[in-house]
Each structure stands twice: as C-alpha cells, then as structure tokens.
Short mmCIF file of C-alpha atoms (C1' of nucleotides) in Angstrom, two decimals:
data_model
loop_
_atom_site.label_atom_id
_atom_site.label_comp_id
_atom_site.label_asym_id
_atom_site.label_seq_id
_atom_site.Cartn_x
_atom_site.Cartn_y
_atom_site.Cartn_z
CA MET A 1 108.40 85.11 91.04
CA ASP A 2 111.29 86.85 89.36
CA ILE A 3 111.27 90.49 88.35
CA ASN A 4 112.73 89.57 84.98
CA GLU A 5 109.56 87.73 84.06
CA TYR A 6 107.76 91.05 83.95
CA PHE A 7 110.34 93.82 83.69
CA ASP A 8 112.67 94.23 80.72
CA TRP A 9 113.03 97.96 80.19
CA SER A 10 116.37 99.41 79.15
CA PRO A 11 117.89 102.32 81.07
CA GLU A 12 116.89 104.56 78.18
CA LYS A 13 113.29 103.46 78.31
CA ILE A 14 113.22 103.96 82.06
CA GLN A 15 114.41 107.53 81.62
CA ASP A 16 111.86 108.14 78.87
CA PHE A 17 109.16 106.88 81.19
CA ARG A 18 110.18 109.24 83.98
CA ASP A 19 110.26 112.20 81.62
CA CYS A 20 106.92 111.33 80.10
CA LEU A 21 105.24 110.78 83.44
CA LEU A 22 106.60 113.92 85.08
CA ALA A 23 105.79 116.08 82.05
CA TRP A 24 102.24 114.83 82.23
CA TYR A 25 102.17 115.49 85.96
CA ASP A 26 103.47 119.02 85.62
CA GLN A 27 100.57 119.80 83.31
CA ASN A 28 97.80 117.67 84.79
CA GLY A 29 98.63 117.04 88.45
CA ARG A 30 95.93 117.78 90.98
CA ASP A 31 96.11 120.95 93.03
CA LEU A 32 95.64 119.69 96.59
CA PRO A 33 96.03 121.55 99.89
CA TRP A 34 98.88 119.36 101.12
CA ARG A 35 100.77 119.97 97.90
CA ARG A 36 100.96 123.66 98.70
CA THR A 37 103.24 123.08 101.68
CA SER A 38 106.63 121.59 102.35
CA ASP A 39 105.97 121.20 106.07
CA PRO A 40 106.71 117.53 106.86
CA TYR A 41 104.13 117.57 109.64
CA ALA A 42 101.40 118.74 107.28
CA ILE A 43 102.37 116.09 104.75
CA TRP A 44 102.33 113.50 107.49
CA VAL A 45 98.83 114.50 108.59
CA SER A 46 97.58 114.35 105.02
CA GLU A 47 99.09 110.93 104.38
CA VAL A 48 97.55 109.43 107.49
CA MET A 49 94.14 110.85 106.62
CA LEU A 50 94.45 109.51 103.10
CA GLN A 51 94.95 105.93 104.24
CA GLN A 52 92.03 104.04 102.71
CA THR A 53 90.18 107.33 102.37
CA GLN A 54 89.33 109.25 99.24
CA VAL A 55 90.87 112.62 98.49
CA ASP A 56 87.55 114.46 98.31
CA THR A 57 86.62 113.19 101.76
CA VAL A 58 89.93 114.20 103.30
CA ILE A 59 90.19 117.83 102.15
CA ASP A 60 87.82 119.39 104.69
CA TYR A 61 89.12 117.25 107.54
CA TYR A 62 92.68 118.19 106.64
CA GLN A 63 91.96 121.93 106.64
CA ARG A 64 90.21 121.80 110.01
CA PHE A 65 92.86 119.58 111.55
CA MET A 66 95.76 121.76 110.45
CA GLN A 67 94.02 124.89 111.66
CA ALA A 68 93.33 123.35 115.07
CA LEU A 69 96.66 121.53 115.49
CA PRO A 70 99.22 123.23 113.24
CA THR A 71 102.36 121.69 114.74
CA VAL A 72 103.72 118.41 116.01
CA GLN A 73 103.79 119.90 119.47
CA ALA A 74 100.15 120.93 119.31
CA LEU A 75 99.20 117.43 118.25
CA ALA A 76 101.30 115.86 120.99
CA GLN A 77 99.55 117.97 123.63
CA ALA A 78 96.00 117.83 122.30
CA PRO A 79 93.34 116.38 124.60
CA GLN A 80 91.73 113.17 123.41
CA GLU A 81 88.32 114.83 123.16
CA GLN A 82 89.64 117.29 120.62
CA LEU A 83 91.33 114.56 118.60
CA MET A 84 88.15 112.55 118.35
CA SER A 85 86.10 115.60 117.42
CA LEU A 86 88.50 116.48 114.63
CA TRP A 87 88.41 112.92 113.35
CA GLN A 88 84.71 112.07 113.87
CA GLY A 89 83.15 110.65 110.74
CA LEU A 90 86.47 109.95 109.03
CA GLY A 91 86.74 106.35 110.20
CA TYR A 92 89.66 104.17 111.27
CA TYR A 93 89.95 106.09 114.52
CA SER A 94 93.11 104.34 115.67
CA ARG A 95 94.87 106.43 113.03
CA VAL A 96 94.57 109.62 115.07
CA ARG A 97 95.51 107.94 118.32
CA ASN A 98 98.59 106.39 116.73
CA MET A 99 99.49 109.71 115.16
CA GLN A 100 99.38 111.45 118.52
CA GLN A 101 101.53 108.76 120.05
CA ALA A 102 103.99 109.22 117.23
CA ALA A 103 103.89 112.99 117.75
CA LYS A 104 104.91 112.47 121.36
CA THR A 105 107.76 110.28 120.17
CA VAL A 106 108.88 112.96 117.74
CA MET A 107 108.88 115.49 120.57
CA SER A 108 110.82 113.29 122.98
CA GLU A 109 113.16 111.39 120.66
CA TYR A 110 113.65 113.76 117.72
CA GLN A 111 113.54 117.20 119.35
CA GLY A 112 110.24 117.95 117.67
CA GLN A 113 111.63 117.45 114.16
CA MET A 114 110.24 114.72 111.93
CA PRO A 115 112.90 112.11 111.12
CA LYS A 116 113.99 112.13 107.48
CA THR A 117 114.76 108.52 106.68
CA LEU A 118 112.30 105.76 105.92
CA LYS A 119 113.88 103.54 108.52
CA GLU A 120 113.30 106.06 111.29
CA LEU A 121 109.83 106.97 110.06
CA LEU A 122 108.82 103.31 110.20
CA THR A 123 109.47 103.26 113.94
CA LEU A 124 106.64 105.75 114.49
CA LYS A 125 103.16 104.43 115.28
CA GLY A 126 100.80 104.54 112.35
CA ILE A 127 103.55 104.97 109.75
CA GLY A 128 103.89 101.86 107.63
CA PRO A 129 105.67 101.13 104.35
CA TYR A 130 103.40 103.34 102.25
CA THR A 131 103.10 106.34 104.55
CA GLY A 132 106.77 106.22 105.48
CA ALA A 133 107.85 106.23 101.87
CA ALA A 134 105.38 108.99 101.05
CA ILE A 135 106.69 111.28 103.77
CA ALA A 136 110.32 110.44 103.04
CA SER A 137 109.95 111.13 99.33
CA ILE A 138 107.58 114.10 99.35
CA ALA A 139 108.89 115.96 102.38
CA PHE A 140 112.55 114.94 102.31
CA ASN A 141 113.35 113.95 98.72
CA GLN A 142 114.33 110.43 99.71
CA VAL A 143 114.26 107.97 96.82
CA GLU A 144 111.55 105.65 98.13
CA PRO A 145 108.57 104.46 96.10
CA ALA A 146 105.31 105.04 97.99
CA ILE A 147 103.34 102.02 96.93
CA ASP A 148 99.62 102.45 97.45
CA GLY A 149 96.61 101.11 95.63
CA ASN A 150 97.15 103.51 92.76
CA LEU A 151 100.76 102.54 92.19
CA MET A 152 99.92 98.88 92.35
CA ARG A 153 97.12 99.24 89.81
CA VAL A 154 99.24 101.33 87.46
CA THR A 155 102.27 99.06 87.75
CA ALA A 156 100.20 95.91 87.35
CA ARG A 157 98.79 97.30 84.10
CA LEU A 158 102.07 98.62 82.74
CA PHE A 159 103.69 95.19 83.08
CA GLU A 160 100.62 92.93 83.01
CA ILE A 161 101.36 91.51 86.44
CA ASP A 162 99.01 88.58 86.81
CA GLN A 163 99.68 87.99 90.51
CA ASP A 164 97.34 88.73 93.40
CA ILE A 165 98.29 92.16 94.66
CA GLN A 166 97.35 91.26 98.23
CA LYS A 167 100.19 88.76 98.54
CA THR A 168 103.47 89.62 100.15
CA ALA A 169 105.48 88.26 97.25
CA THR A 170 103.58 90.47 94.82
CA LYS A 171 104.16 93.55 96.92
CA ARG A 172 107.84 92.70 96.89
CA LEU A 173 107.73 92.47 93.10
CA PHE A 174 106.08 95.90 92.86
CA LYS A 175 108.79 97.36 95.05
CA GLU A 176 111.57 95.84 92.97
CA ILE A 177 110.11 97.29 89.80
CA LEU A 178 109.37 100.70 91.27
CA ASP A 179 112.83 100.90 92.82
CA GLN A 180 114.08 100.79 89.24
CA LEU A 181 111.55 103.24 87.88
CA ILE A 182 111.52 105.97 90.51
CA ASP A 183 113.18 109.20 89.42
CA PRO A 184 116.07 109.90 91.82
CA ASN A 185 115.86 113.58 90.96
CA ARG A 186 112.18 114.05 91.76
CA PRO A 187 111.14 111.08 93.92
CA GLY A 188 108.23 112.84 95.62
CA ASP A 189 106.82 114.13 92.36
CA PHE A 190 107.32 110.73 90.78
CA ASN A 191 105.23 109.07 93.45
CA GLN A 192 102.50 111.68 93.30
CA ALA A 193 102.51 111.58 89.52
CA LEU A 194 101.80 107.87 89.59
CA MET A 195 99.07 108.43 92.16
CA ASP A 196 97.44 111.00 89.92
CA MET A 197 97.85 108.74 86.93
CA GLY A 198 96.02 106.06 88.88
CA ALA A 199 93.32 108.43 90.12
CA LEU A 200 92.73 110.39 86.91
CA VAL A 201 93.65 108.17 83.96
CA MET A 202 94.29 104.55 84.88
CA THR A 203 91.30 104.32 87.20
CA PRO A 204 89.68 101.06 88.26
CA SER A 205 86.96 101.20 85.62
CA ASN A 206 87.08 104.27 83.39
CA PRO A 207 88.18 103.97 79.76
CA TYR A 208 91.48 105.63 79.03
CA PRO A 209 91.56 109.01 77.30
CA ASN A 210 92.78 109.25 73.74
CA PRO A 211 95.70 109.61 73.58
CA HIS A 212 96.63 107.70 76.72
CA PRO A 213 99.64 109.55 78.17
CA LEU A 214 101.52 106.34 78.99
CA ALA A 215 100.48 104.45 75.86
CA ASP A 216 104.05 103.62 74.87
CA PHE A 217 104.79 102.13 78.27
CA ASP A 218 101.54 100.32 79.04
CA ARG A 219 101.55 96.70 77.90
CA SER A 220 97.99 96.10 79.04
CA PHE A 221 96.87 99.10 77.01
CA GLN A 222 98.65 97.81 73.94
CA HIS A 223 97.09 94.39 74.42
CA LYS A 224 93.67 95.78 75.40
CA THR A 225 93.86 93.80 78.66
CA SER A 226 93.76 96.69 81.14
CA GLN A 227 90.54 95.49 82.73
CA LEU A 228 92.28 92.29 83.80
CA TYR A 229 94.61 94.17 86.12
CA PRO A 230 95.26 94.37 88.94
CA VAL A 231 94.47 90.84 90.05
CA LYS A 232 92.82 90.84 93.46
CA LEU A 233 91.13 87.97 95.22
CA LYS A 234 87.71 88.29 96.78
CA LYS A 235 87.35 89.61 100.28
CA THR A 236 85.58 87.56 102.89
CA LYS A 237 82.03 88.73 103.37
CA GLN A 238 80.94 90.59 106.46
CA LYS A 239 79.20 89.03 109.41
CA GLN A 240 75.80 90.35 110.39
CA GLU A 241 75.09 91.51 113.92
CA LEU A 242 71.86 92.69 115.54
CA LYS A 243 72.03 95.50 118.06
CA LEU A 244 69.50 97.27 120.25
CA ALA A 245 70.37 100.84 121.18
CA LEU A 246 68.70 102.37 124.23
CA TYR A 247 67.43 105.90 123.89
CA LEU A 248 66.95 106.50 127.58
CA VAL A 249 65.89 109.92 128.85
CA ASN A 250 65.72 110.76 132.55
CA GLU A 251 63.37 113.10 134.38
CA LYS A 252 65.64 116.07 133.66
CA GLY A 253 65.45 115.44 129.97
CA GLN A 254 69.02 114.14 129.81
CA MET A 255 69.85 111.11 127.71
CA LEU A 256 72.22 108.32 128.55
CA VAL A 257 75.29 107.96 126.35
CA ARG A 258 78.37 105.86 126.55
CA GLN A 259 81.89 106.23 125.19
CA HIS A 260 83.19 103.09 123.51
CA GLN A 261 86.27 101.75 125.23
CA THR A 262 89.45 99.95 124.24
CA GLY A 263 88.65 96.66 122.58
CA GLU A 264 85.34 97.89 121.16
CA LEU A 265 84.57 99.13 117.72
CA LEU A 266 84.39 102.90 117.32
CA GLN A 267 86.62 103.41 120.32
CA GLY A 268 86.52 106.89 121.82
CA LEU A 269 83.23 107.86 120.20
CA TRP A 270 79.93 108.36 122.03
CA HIS A 271 76.83 106.27 121.40
CA PHE A 272 73.60 105.21 122.97
CA PRO A 273 74.25 102.11 125.10
CA MET A 274 73.85 99.08 122.90
CA LEU A 275 72.89 95.48 123.54
CA ASN A 276 73.97 92.66 121.31
CA LEU A 277 70.76 91.01 120.17
CA ASN A 278 72.44 87.99 118.68
CA ASP A 279 72.50 86.67 122.22
CA ILE A 280 68.88 87.27 123.10
CA ALA A 281 67.66 84.01 121.62
CA THR A 282 69.40 82.18 124.45
CA LEU A 283 68.53 84.60 127.18
CA ASN A 284 65.87 82.55 128.91
CA GLN A 285 68.29 79.88 130.01
CA SER A 286 71.06 82.32 130.57
CA THR A 287 71.88 84.48 133.52
CA ALA A 288 69.42 86.24 135.72
CA ILE A 289 70.91 89.50 134.55
CA LYS A 290 69.97 88.92 130.98
CA GLY A 291 66.57 87.71 132.05
CA LEU A 292 66.05 90.94 133.90
CA ALA A 293 67.01 92.83 130.80
CA LEU A 294 64.43 91.07 128.70
CA GLN A 295 61.69 91.53 131.24
CA GLN A 296 62.26 95.21 131.06
CA PHE A 297 62.01 95.46 127.35
CA PHE A 298 59.50 92.75 126.70
CA SER A 299 57.00 90.92 128.86
CA GLN A 300 58.02 87.61 130.35
CA ASP A 301 55.50 85.71 128.32
CA GLN A 302 56.85 87.13 125.15
CA VAL A 303 60.35 86.18 126.13
CA ALA A 304 59.32 82.61 126.71
CA GLU A 305 57.53 82.54 123.42
CA TRP A 306 60.36 84.01 121.41
CA SER A 307 63.31 82.44 123.07
CA ASN A 308 63.42 79.38 120.89
CA GLU A 309 62.26 80.93 117.65
CA ALA A 310 64.07 82.66 114.88
CA GLY A 311 63.17 86.15 113.76
CA ILE A 312 62.50 87.44 117.21
CA LEU A 313 63.32 90.94 116.18
CA ASP A 314 60.50 91.03 113.71
CA LYS A 315 58.12 89.87 116.41
CA ALA A 316 59.50 92.36 118.85
CA LYS A 317 59.03 95.11 116.37
CA LEU A 318 55.42 94.19 115.79
CA LEU A 319 54.64 94.07 119.48
CA LEU A 320 56.68 97.04 120.51
CA GLU A 321 55.64 99.90 118.34
CA SER A 322 58.20 102.09 119.97
CA VAL A 323 61.11 100.18 118.51
CA GLN A 324 62.54 102.08 115.59
CA GLY A 325 64.80 100.97 112.82
CA PRO A 326 66.69 99.05 111.98
CA ILE A 327 69.39 101.22 110.57
CA LYS A 328 72.15 99.50 108.69
CA HIS A 329 75.75 100.33 109.40
CA VAL A 330 78.50 98.74 107.35
CA PHE A 331 82.06 98.23 108.52
CA SER A 332 84.89 96.66 106.57
CA HIS A 333 84.14 93.23 107.94
CA ARG A 334 80.83 93.55 109.82
CA ILE A 335 77.31 94.73 109.21
CA TRP A 336 75.24 96.00 112.10
CA GLN A 337 71.47 96.17 112.03
CA VAL A 338 70.69 98.55 114.87
CA TYR A 339 67.25 98.98 116.42
CA LEU A 340 66.50 101.97 118.60
CA LEU A 341 64.33 101.55 121.70
CA PRO A 342 63.11 104.67 123.53
CA VAL A 343 63.02 103.97 127.26
CA VAL A 344 61.42 106.16 129.90
CA TYR A 345 63.64 106.45 132.91
CA SER A 346 62.30 104.84 136.07
CA LYS A 347 63.43 102.96 139.14
CA GLN A 348 63.10 99.79 137.13
CA SER A 349 65.15 101.01 134.23
CA GLU A 350 67.79 102.17 136.67
CA LYS A 351 68.00 98.68 138.09
CA LEU A 352 68.13 97.35 134.60
CA LEU A 353 71.09 99.51 133.67
CA GLU A 354 73.03 98.39 136.70
CA ALA A 355 72.23 94.80 135.86
CA LEU A 356 73.30 95.13 132.27
CA TRP A 357 76.38 97.23 132.63
CA LEU A 358 78.92 98.33 135.11
CA MET A 359 77.86 101.97 135.20
CA ASP A 360 81.37 103.36 135.15
CA ASP A 361 82.81 106.60 133.82
CA SER A 362 82.14 105.56 130.26
CA PHE A 363 78.46 106.41 130.87
CA ARG A 364 77.06 109.93 131.09
CA PHE A 365 73.70 111.63 131.21
CA VAL A 366 73.86 114.66 128.95
CA ASN A 367 71.48 117.31 127.67
CA GLU A 368 71.24 118.04 123.97
CA THR A 369 73.72 120.92 124.12
CA THR A 370 76.40 118.85 125.80
CA TYR A 371 75.65 115.93 123.54
CA ALA A 372 76.19 118.04 120.47
CA GLN A 373 79.77 118.67 121.59
CA LEU A 374 80.66 115.01 121.96
CA ALA A 375 82.45 113.16 119.19
CA THR A 376 80.06 110.65 117.70
CA SER A 377 80.25 108.09 114.94
CA THR A 378 78.32 108.13 111.72
CA LEU A 379 76.28 105.27 113.14
CA GLN A 380 75.24 107.42 116.09
CA LYS A 381 74.34 110.28 113.76
CA LYS A 382 72.02 107.93 111.93
CA LEU A 383 70.36 107.05 115.24
CA ASP A 384 70.00 110.76 115.92
CA ARG A 385 68.07 111.19 112.72
CA ILE A 386 65.52 108.52 113.50
CA ARG A 387 65.01 109.58 117.12
CA MET A 388 64.44 113.17 116.05
CA LYS A 389 61.90 112.08 113.49
CA GLU A 390 59.89 110.22 116.10
CA ASP A 391 60.07 112.83 118.85
"C1'" DA B 1 99.19 84.97 106.11
"C1'" DA B 2 94.87 86.42 107.65
"C1'" DT B 3 92.05 89.46 110.29
"C1'" DT B 4 90.68 93.79 112.21
"C1'" DC B 5 90.03 98.33 112.14
"C1'" DG B 6 85.00 103.35 108.99
"C1'" DG B 7 82.93 105.51 105.95
"C1'" DG B 8 81.82 107.24 101.50
"C1'" DG B 9 81.88 107.54 96.34
"C1'" DA B 10 80.92 105.44 92.11
"C1'" DA B 11 79.71 101.99 88.72
"C1'" DT C 1 74.87 95.39 95.47
"C1'" DT C 2 79.94 95.47 94.84
"C1'" DC C 3 84.28 97.46 94.60
"C1'" DC C 4 87.70 100.62 95.92
"C1'" DC C 5 89.94 104.17 98.29
"C1'" DA C 6 97.47 107.93 99.04
"C1'" DG C 7 97.04 101.07 104.70
"C1'" DA C 8 98.70 99.80 109.46
"C1'" DA C 9 98.50 97.00 113.47
"C1'" DT C 10 97.52 92.83 115.35
"C1'" DT C 11 96.78 87.93 115.51
#
DNA sequence: AATTCGGGGAA
DNA sequence: TTCCCAGAATT
C-alpha cells in the first residue's frame, strides 16, 4: 500500500489546504474549556478524558477534575477513592489509574514538568500515539499529527482511502499523508481544525453543508462517494452474561457492598456482590459451596428441577417474586443481564456469604450515607433505581 | 493482529 | 438496534 496511490497533491495545493482549513477553523472552531488554557497538564487531562468519549460528556467531568486536582502534583498525590469518584460514570477506568501513574513519573523523572517530545510522552502510561501527538502539538507546538477517529474519517474521504482503517498498514498510510499535510506553523491548531471538521462537517452520517468548506480538496465529495468512507470492518458481537446481584441488608440497616478488584470489570468501583448465573445450570453436580448457595436462594427441589433445563432464570423469577430485573448493561464486548435479589440478613445468609466469597477487605457493610460517598458504576446506579422503587 | 477495557449520543 | 466517539494496554 503505497502513499502515491492515494496522495498526489503539489506543495502549492498542500499550502492552500492548510490555509483553507485554518481559516475555516478560526471562524468556526468550537469553544471548549481545554482550548482556553495552555497548561500542558490541563490539555493532558482533557485528551485522556476524550479517549473514546464524546466532547459533551467530557466537559463537566473535566471542569470538576481540574478544580479538584489542578496540578500534576495534586494528581500524583490524590487518594484512589478521590480518583474513582471524579471518574465515576465516565468509563474506561484504567485511564485515570494510568494517568496517576504517569503523573508520579512526571514528578520523579521530569521534575514535575510534562515532557515536550512525542517520544518522551509515549513512555508515560496511558499516553499512546494519538494522545501523545495531541499533547505534543497542542501544548508544545510539535509538528505531530494527532490521528483520531475524526482525522481518519476526514482523511479517508479526502483521498478516497478504501482500506480498513483498523489495520496497522492503513494507520501507517494515514500518518504518511498527514505528515505531509500538517501545518508546521500551527500544528496544534491544524490537528484541532481537522477534529472539528470531522465533528461538525464531515460527520459519520450528516450531509455536508453547502458550500462544503473543503470541497476543492475532498475527492469523495466531488465523486459523491463520501458515505463509502471510512472503510471499517464489523466488530465482533458481545457475549451475554447473566448475573445475580445480592441486595443484602443486615439488622442495622446496612447493606453489603463490594469493591471490584484487579482483574475484574469496573475495577475500583463499588457494587452489590454479584454471582455469575451462567454457571448455575451446572451447580448441582458442582461443589458443595455452590450447592449451598443455591439452597439459600432457591429450595433444593427447585434446584434439582432446574439444573438440567434451560431458561432457569425465567423460572426463578416466577417462583421468587422478590427477584427484580433484569437490568441490561452493555460494555464494549459484553452484555450483562443483572437480576437483583433482596436478601434478609441471617445466620444462614452469613454462612452463605462465607461459602461464596472470601470475605476480605473488598467487602463492606455501609449505611446509605456512607454508600452515597462511594464511587459506583452506572450499572450499580441502575440497580439503585430498581431497589429504591421496590422498597 | 486481535481482544479487552464504559458509557452515552444519535440515526 | 447499530454505530461511533479527540484510544491504549494487553494478549
């Protein structure tokens, strides 16, 4: 895949393109909070939040985060609880953990000053090719194209690039082209101008305005083939999982919650303890522990009856009126159907908990006030809504 | 090269 | 429903 198959602009046309794009940007660029600062740390925070996350979603999170942790040092020293609270609901929680790790690196290796080159930025956790180039260009005027989904869509349409944008070779092609196009005098503005062009004009589905600001440079526009680009192959579909969340309240009115640990989804966030129900169909011949679990929730006869049938959840729901849900929670690659089971605390349920889980520090009994201060996922907030309705 | 990480907005 | 979003780390 050679760049010359797609790219044949003269130096004059390249310069015309830069001038046209930046003139459009100067008039039509979005006014965003992180564009009102030149603080590299603030730009860094914004870029990490914006990974796979829409601008409108990020704005409030960004304002709160910068108010709470205004400097690299503050971020480096922040307790994990605060980080998770600031990030709760935003998704991709490893982003904030990686960013704090990188902040510590900046403090120890760079005297608290963000490094200025792409090469150095790439050594920091959570900073990849896009984010590194974005920080380098916007905060430090380095001539590095920040190639995100917008730039790929715009570039694919300008040059009618009929290659799958997910592939490494295609990303390399985009970089070769954009290395030619980027304006060495205003690299940060160039990148952001293309982002705005992708977000405001050359969107995934909207028709272009008339006149289209890049009409003279957009082959797909001239050929009326814009909808064909970019080329992207289908994603694999998500796997379904059944979960049962325990809404267990003790005699003091405290409920049991658990913080998800390393290796689990939604790490660091608090939830009701959850059982994986995909396994329950095989519980009767499985361990005594699982058998004990079932006996608690369902009668032994029911277990025997259900164990070799499909659709046991539907049966369980019919027989156990107290089971609520399911609520559906969609991840990038998984779909959870989560049922909620209210459980009255007793000696038996205590035994059950110890049989099901190692009751370590990840578990806590909390009252509603304390609970409200814990960082929880959007999934858990959905469970809150249905338990409140029933109570 | 493919998979794993959340959640929401919009068609 | 499906797609996409200012992607990176891990396998």
